[in-house]
JSON list of C-alpha atoms in Angstrom, two decimals:
[
{"chain": "A", "resi": 1, "resn": "UNK", "atom": "CA", "xyz": [142.71, 59.16, 107.52]},
{"chain": "A", "resi": 2, "resn": "UNK", "atom": "CA", "xyz": [141.67, 57.69, 110.74]},
{"chain": "A", "resi": 3, "resn": "UNK", "atom": "CA", "xyz": [143.52, 55.24, 112.64]},
{"chain": "A", "resi": 4, "resn": "UNK", "atom": "CA", "xyz": [141.38, 52.24, 113.45]},
{"chain": "A", "resi": 5, "resn": "UNK", "atom": "CA", "xyz": [142.05, 49.09, 115.65]},
{"chain": "A", "resi": 6, "resn": "UNK", "atom": "CA", "xyz": [139.76, 46.19, 116.01]},
{"chain": "A", "resi": 7, "resn": "UNK", "atom": "CA", "xyz": [139.64, 43.68, 118.66]},
{"chain": "A", "resi": 8, "resn": "UNK", "atom": "CA", "xyz": [137.29, 41.02, 120.11]},
{"chain": "A", "resi": 9, "resn": "UNK", "atom": "CA", "xyz": [137.78, 38.36, 117.45]},
{"chain": "A", "resi": 10, "resn": "UNK", "atom": "CA", "xyz": [138.23, 34.69, 118.19]},
{"chain": "A", "resi": 11, "resn": "UNK", "atom": "CA", "xyz": [136.87, 31.13, 118.00]},
{"chain": "A", "resi": 12, "resn": "UNK", "atom": "CA", "xyz": [133.23, 30.46, 118.84]},
{"chain": "A", "resi": 13, "resn": "UNK", "atom": "CA", "xyz": [130.78, 27.67, 118.30]},
{"chain": "A", "resi": 14, "resn": "UNK", "atom": "CA", "xyz": [127.79, 27.99, 116.06]},
{"chain": "A", "resi": 15, "resn": "UNK", "atom": "CA", "xyz": [124.91, 29.75, 117.83]},
{"chain": "A", "resi": 16, "resn": "UNK", "atom": "CA", "xyz": [127.29, 31.72, 119.91]},
{"chain": "A", "resi": 17, "resn": "UNK", "atom": "CA", "xyz": [128.07, 35.35, 120.32]},
{"chain": "A", "resi": 18, "resn": "UNK", "atom": "CA", "xyz": [131.01, 37.75, 119.95]},
{"chain": "A", "resi": 19, "resn": "UNK", "atom": "CA", "xyz": [131.35, 41.51, 120.19]},
{"chain": "A", "resi": 20, "resn": "UNK", "atom": "CA", "xyz": [133.90, 43.26, 118.15]},
{"chain": "A", "resi": 21, "resn": "UNK", "atom": "CA", "xyz": [135.21, 46.62, 119.04]},
{"chain": "A", "resi": 22, "resn": "UNK", "atom": "CA", "xyz": [136.90, 49.28, 116.93]},
{"chain": "A", "resi": 23, "resn": "UNK", "atom": "CA", "xyz": [138.71, 52.18, 118.66]},
{"chain": "A", "resi": 24, "resn": "UNK", "atom": "CA", "xyz": [139.82, 55.20, 116.64]},
{"chain": "A", "resi": 25, "resn": "UNK", "atom": "CA", "xyz": [142.51, 57.55, 117.40]},
{"chain": "A", "resi": 26, "resn": "UNK", "atom": "CA", "xyz": [140.84, 60.57, 115.70]},
{"chain": "A", "resi": 27, "resn": "UNK", "atom": "CA", "xyz": [139.17, 63.23, 117.99]},
{"chain": "A", "resi": 28, "resn": "UNK", "atom": "CA", "xyz": [136.62, 64.03, 115.33]},
{"chain": "A", "resi": 29, "resn": "UNK", "atom": "CA", "xyz": [135.34, 60.34, 115.43]},
{"chain": "A", "resi": 30, "resn": "UNK", "atom": "CA", "xyz": [131.71, 61.61, 115.66]},
{"chain": "A", "resi": 31, "resn": "UNK", "atom": "CA", "xyz": [132.04, 63.18, 112.13]},
{"chain": "A", "resi": 32, "resn": "UNK", "atom": "CA", "xyz": [132.60, 59.84, 110.38]},
{"chain": "A", "resi": 33, "resn": "UNK", "atom": "CA", "xyz": [130.09, 57.09, 109.28]},
{"chain": "A", "resi": 34, "resn": "UNK", "atom": "CA", "xyz": [131.47, 53.89, 110.44]},
{"chain": "A", "resi": 35, "resn": "UNK", "atom": "CA", "xyz": [131.31, 50.47, 108.84]},
{"chain": "A", "resi": 36, "resn": "UNK", "atom": "CA", "xyz": [132.03, 46.79, 109.33]},
{"chain": "A", "resi": 37, "resn": "UNK", "atom": "CA", "xyz": [133.23, 44.52, 106.42]},
{"chain": "A", "resi": 38, "resn": "UNK", "atom": "CA", "xyz": [134.33, 41.08, 106.29]},
{"chain": "A", "resi": 39, "resn": "UNK", "atom": "CA", "xyz": [136.50, 38.87, 104.08]},
{"chain": "A", "resi": 40, "resn": "UNK", "atom": "CA", "xyz": [136.37, 35.08, 104.06]},
{"chain": "A", "resi": 41, "resn": "UNK", "atom": "CA", "xyz": [139.22, 33.08, 102.44]},
{"chain": "A", "resi": 42, "resn": "UNK", "atom": "CA", "xyz": [139.09, 33.20, 98.68]},
{"chain": "A", "resi": 43, "resn": "UNK", "atom": "CA", "xyz": [136.05, 35.53, 98.69]},
{"chain": "A", "resi": 44, "resn": "UNK", "atom": "CA", "xyz": [135.85, 39.39, 98.04]},
{"chain": "A", "resi": 45, "resn": "UNK", "atom": "CA", "xyz": [135.29, 41.78, 100.84]},
{"chain": "A", "resi": 46, "resn": "UNK", "atom": "CA", "xyz": [131.66, 42.06, 101.87]},
{"chain": "A", "resi": 47, "resn": "UNK", "atom": "CA", "xyz": [129.92, 44.84, 103.41]},
{"chain": "A", "resi": 48, "resn": "UNK", "atom": "CA", "xyz": [128.32, 43.97, 106.70]},
{"chain": "A", "resi": 49, "resn": "UNK", "atom": "CA", "xyz": [126.75, 47.03, 108.02]},
{"chain": "A", "resi": 50, "resn": "UNK", "atom": "CA", "xyz": [127.34, 50.68, 108.95]},
{"chain": "A", "resi": 51, "resn": "UNK", "atom": "CA", "xyz": [126.13, 53.31, 111.40]},
{"chain": "A", "resi": 52, "resn": "UNK", "atom": "CA", "xyz": [125.44, 56.97, 111.05]},
{"chain": "A", "resi": 53, "resn": "UNK", "atom": "CA", "xyz": [127.49, 59.65, 112.84]},
{"chain": "A", "resi": 54, "resn": "UNK", "atom": "CA", "xyz": [125.05, 60.11, 115.58]},
{"chain": "A", "resi": 55, "resn": "UNK", "atom": "CA", "xyz": [124.59, 56.36, 115.95]},
{"chain": "A", "resi": 56, "resn": "UNK", "atom": "CA", "xyz": [120.76, 56.69, 115.36]},
{"chain": "A", "resi": 57, "resn": "UNK", "atom": "CA", "xyz": [120.67, 54.95, 111.98]},
{"chain": "A", "resi": 58, "resn": "UNK", "atom": "CA", "xyz": [122.02, 51.56, 111.05]},
{"chain": "A", "resi": 59, "resn": "UNK", "atom": "CA", "xyz": [121.85, 49.29, 107.85]},
{"chain": "A", "resi": 60, "resn": "UNK", "atom": "CA", "xyz": [122.96, 45.76, 107.30]},
{"chain": "A", "resi": 61, "resn": "UNK", "atom": "CA", "xyz": [123.53, 43.27, 104.56]},
{"chain": "A", "resi": 62, "resn": "UNK", "atom": "CA", "xyz": [120.58, 40.89, 104.51]},
{"chain": "A", "resi": 63, "resn": "UNK", "atom": "CA", "xyz": [122.61, 37.85, 105.63]},
{"chain": "A", "resi": 64, "resn": "UNK", "atom": "CA", "xyz": [123.17, 39.35, 109.13]},
{"chain": "A", "resi": 65, "resn": "UNK", "atom": "CA", "xyz": [119.99, 41.34, 109.80]},
{"chain": "A", "resi": 66, "resn": "UNK", "atom": "CA", "xyz": [118.47, 40.38, 112.98]},
{"chain": "A", "resi": 67, "resn": "UNK", "atom": "CA", "xyz": [121.68, 38.81, 114.26]},
{"chain": "A", "resi": 68, "resn": "UNK", "atom": "CA", "xyz": [124.16, 41.59, 114.07]},
{"chain": "A", "resi": 69, "resn": "UNK", "atom": "CA", "xyz": [123.99, 44.98, 115.62]},
{"chain": "A", "resi": 70, "resn": "UNK", "atom": "CA", "xyz": [126.14, 47.89, 115.13]},
{"chain": "A", "resi": 71, "resn": "UNK", "atom": "CA", "xyz": [126.46, 50.65, 117.81]},
{"chain": "A", "resi": 72, "resn": "UNK", "atom": "CA", "xyz": [128.83, 53.51, 118.58]},
{"chain": "A", "resi": 73, "resn": "UNK", "atom": "CA", "xyz": [129.99, 55.36, 121.64]},
{"chain": "A", "resi": 74, "resn": "UNK", "atom": "CA", "xyz": [131.39, 58.69, 120.29]},
{"chain": "A", "resi": 75, "resn": "UNK", "atom": "CA", "xyz": [132.72, 59.63, 123.77]},
{"chain": "A", "resi": 76, "resn": "UNK", "atom": "CA", "xyz": [134.87, 56.75, 123.62]},
{"chain": "A", "resi": 77, "resn": "UNK", "atom": "CA", "xyz": [135.81, 56.81, 119.89]},
{"chain": "A", "resi": 78, "resn": "UNK", "atom": "CA", "xyz": [134.44, 53.29, 119.68]},
{"chain": "A", "resi": 79, "resn": "UNK", "atom": "CA", "xyz": [132.26, 51.40, 117.34]},
{"chain": "A", "resi": 80, "resn": "UNK", "atom": "CA", "xyz": [130.87, 47.94, 118.29]},
{"chain": "A", "resi": 81, "resn": "UNK", "atom": "CA", "xyz": [129.61, 44.89, 116.12]},
{"chain": "A", "resi": 82, "resn": "UNK", "atom": "CA", "xyz": [127.58, 42.48, 118.29]},
{"chain": "A", "resi": 83, "resn": "UNK", "atom": "CA", "xyz": [127.22, 39.19, 116.60]},
{"chain": "A", "resi": 84, "resn": "UNK", "atom": "CA", "xyz": [124.62, 36.73, 117.80]},
{"chain": "A", "resi": 85, "resn": "UNK", "atom": "CA", "xyz": [123.47, 33.39, 116.42]},
{"chain": "A", "resi": 86, "resn": "UNK", "atom": "CA", "xyz": [126.89, 33.02, 114.69]},
{"chain": "A", "resi": 87, "resn": "UNK", "atom": "CA", "xyz": [127.14, 30.48, 111.64]},
{"chain": "A", "resi": 88, "resn": "UNK", "atom": "CA", "xyz": [130.18, 28.90, 110.17]},
{"chain": "A", "resi": 89, "resn": "UNK", "atom": "CA", "xyz": [129.37, 30.99, 107.14]},
{"chain": "A", "resi": 90, "resn": "UNK", "atom": "CA", "xyz": [130.18, 34.04, 109.36]},
{"chain": "A", "resi": 91, "resn": "UNK", "atom": "CA", "xyz": [133.88, 32.91, 109.54]},
{"chain": "A", "resi": 92, "resn": "UNK", "atom": "CA", "xyz": [136.03, 35.82, 108.13]},
{"chain": "A", "resi": 93, "resn": "UNK", "atom": "CA", "xyz": [138.42, 38.55, 108.97]},
{"chain": "A", "resi": 94, "resn": "UNK", "atom": "CA", "xyz": [136.27, 41.43, 110.05]},
{"chain": "A", "resi": 95, "resn": "UNK", "atom": "CA", "xyz": [137.30, 45.13, 109.48]},
{"chain": "A", "resi": 96, "resn": "UNK", "atom": "CA", "xyz": [135.99, 48.37, 110.50]},
{"chain": "A", "resi": 97, "resn": "UNK", "atom": "CA", "xyz": [136.24, 51.38, 108.34]},
{"chain": "A", "resi": 98, "resn": "UNK", "atom": "CA", "xyz": [135.53, 55.13, 108.48]},
{"chain": "A", "resi": 99, "resn": "UNK", "atom": "CA", "xyz": [133.88, 57.32, 105.92]},
{"chain": "A", "resi": 100, "resn": "UNK", "atom": "CA", "xyz": [133.67, 61.00, 105.74]},
{"chain": "A", "resi": 101, "resn": "UNK", "atom": "CA", "xyz": [130.45, 60.74, 103.47]},
{"chain": "A", "resi": 102, "resn": "UNK", "atom": "CA", "xyz": [127.01, 61.28, 104.66]},
{"chain": "A", "resi": 103, "resn": "UNK", "atom": "CA", "xyz": [125.06, 58.24, 105.95]},
{"chain": "A", "resi": 104, "resn": "UNK", "atom": "CA", "xyz": [122.77, 58.35, 102.89]},
{"chain": "A", "resi": 105, "resn": "UNK", "atom": "CA", "xyz": [125.50, 58.62, 100.47]},
{"chain": "A", "resi": 106, "resn": "UNK", "atom": "CA", "xyz": [128.01, 56.23, 101.68]},
{"chain": "A", "resi": 107, "resn": "UNK", "atom": "CA", "xyz": [128.79, 53.19, 99.65]},
{"chain": "A", "resi": 108, "resn": "UNK", "atom": "CA", "xyz": [131.47, 50.46, 100.07]},
{"chain": "A", "resi": 109, "resn": "UNK", "atom": "CA", "xyz": [133.90, 52.54, 98.02]},
{"chain": "A", "resi": 110, "resn": "UNK", "atom": "CA", "xyz": [133.40, 55.57, 100.25]},
{"chain": "A", "resi": 111, "resn": "UNK", "atom": "CA", "xyz": [135.35, 54.11, 103.17]},
{"chain": "A", "resi": 112, "resn": "UNK", "atom": "CA", "xyz": [138.93, 55.53, 103.00]},
{"chain": "A", "resi": 113, "resn": "UNK", "atom": "CA", "xyz": [140.28, 54.55, 106.50]},
{"chain": "A", "resi": 114, "resn": "UNK", "atom": "CA", "xyz": [140.51, 50.66, 107.49]},
{"chain": "A", "resi": 115, "resn": "UNK", "atom": "CA", "xyz": [141.61, 48.73, 110.41]},
{"chain": "A", "resi": 116, "resn": "UNK", "atom": "CA", "xyz": [143.91, 45.94, 110.40]},
{"chain": "A", "resi": 117, "resn": "UNK", "atom": "CA", "xyz": [141.15, 43.26, 110.85]},
{"chain": "A", "resi": 118, "resn": "UNK", "atom": "CA", "xyz": [140.36, 40.76, 113.45]},
{"chain": "A", "resi": 119, "resn": "UNK", "atom": "CA", "xyz": [139.73, 37.08, 112.79]},
{"chain": "A", "resi": 120, "resn": "UNK", "atom": "CA", "xyz": [136.35, 35.36, 113.60]},
{"chain": "A", "resi": 121, "resn": "UNK", "atom": "CA", "xyz": [136.10, 31.72, 113.29]},
{"chain": "A", "resi": 122, "resn": "UNK", "atom": "CA", "xyz": [132.76, 29.85, 113.87]},
{"chain": "A", "resi": 123, "resn": "UNK", "atom": "CA", "xyz": [133.01, 26.13, 114.38]},
{"chain": "A", "resi": 124, "resn": "UNK", "atom": "CA", "xyz": [130.11, 23.93, 113.47]}
]
């Protein structure tokens, strides 16, 4: 289990940007694939994207491609989610998560450690 703490959420107008951060307490942070998920009111939790252990590889759900970017700093035990061109449909609680699976094998159910979430609200 990895202890994860997200920050950086808030209220932003449509078209604006936010950067979320997620800090892990685990010293072996670099051994985990990190993911971002979101959950809007009344909806199921949705995979947003994930990043490989080295940070070289990333993948995203179609709705955020070309707008969101995931990066990580293993020296700081931190993963980031840069969100640009935000839309009201991006309003949700955003969670970071960690998986010990390999990047190619990881799926939504592979993430065993979760942060508490941070609220992102995009106004129209």
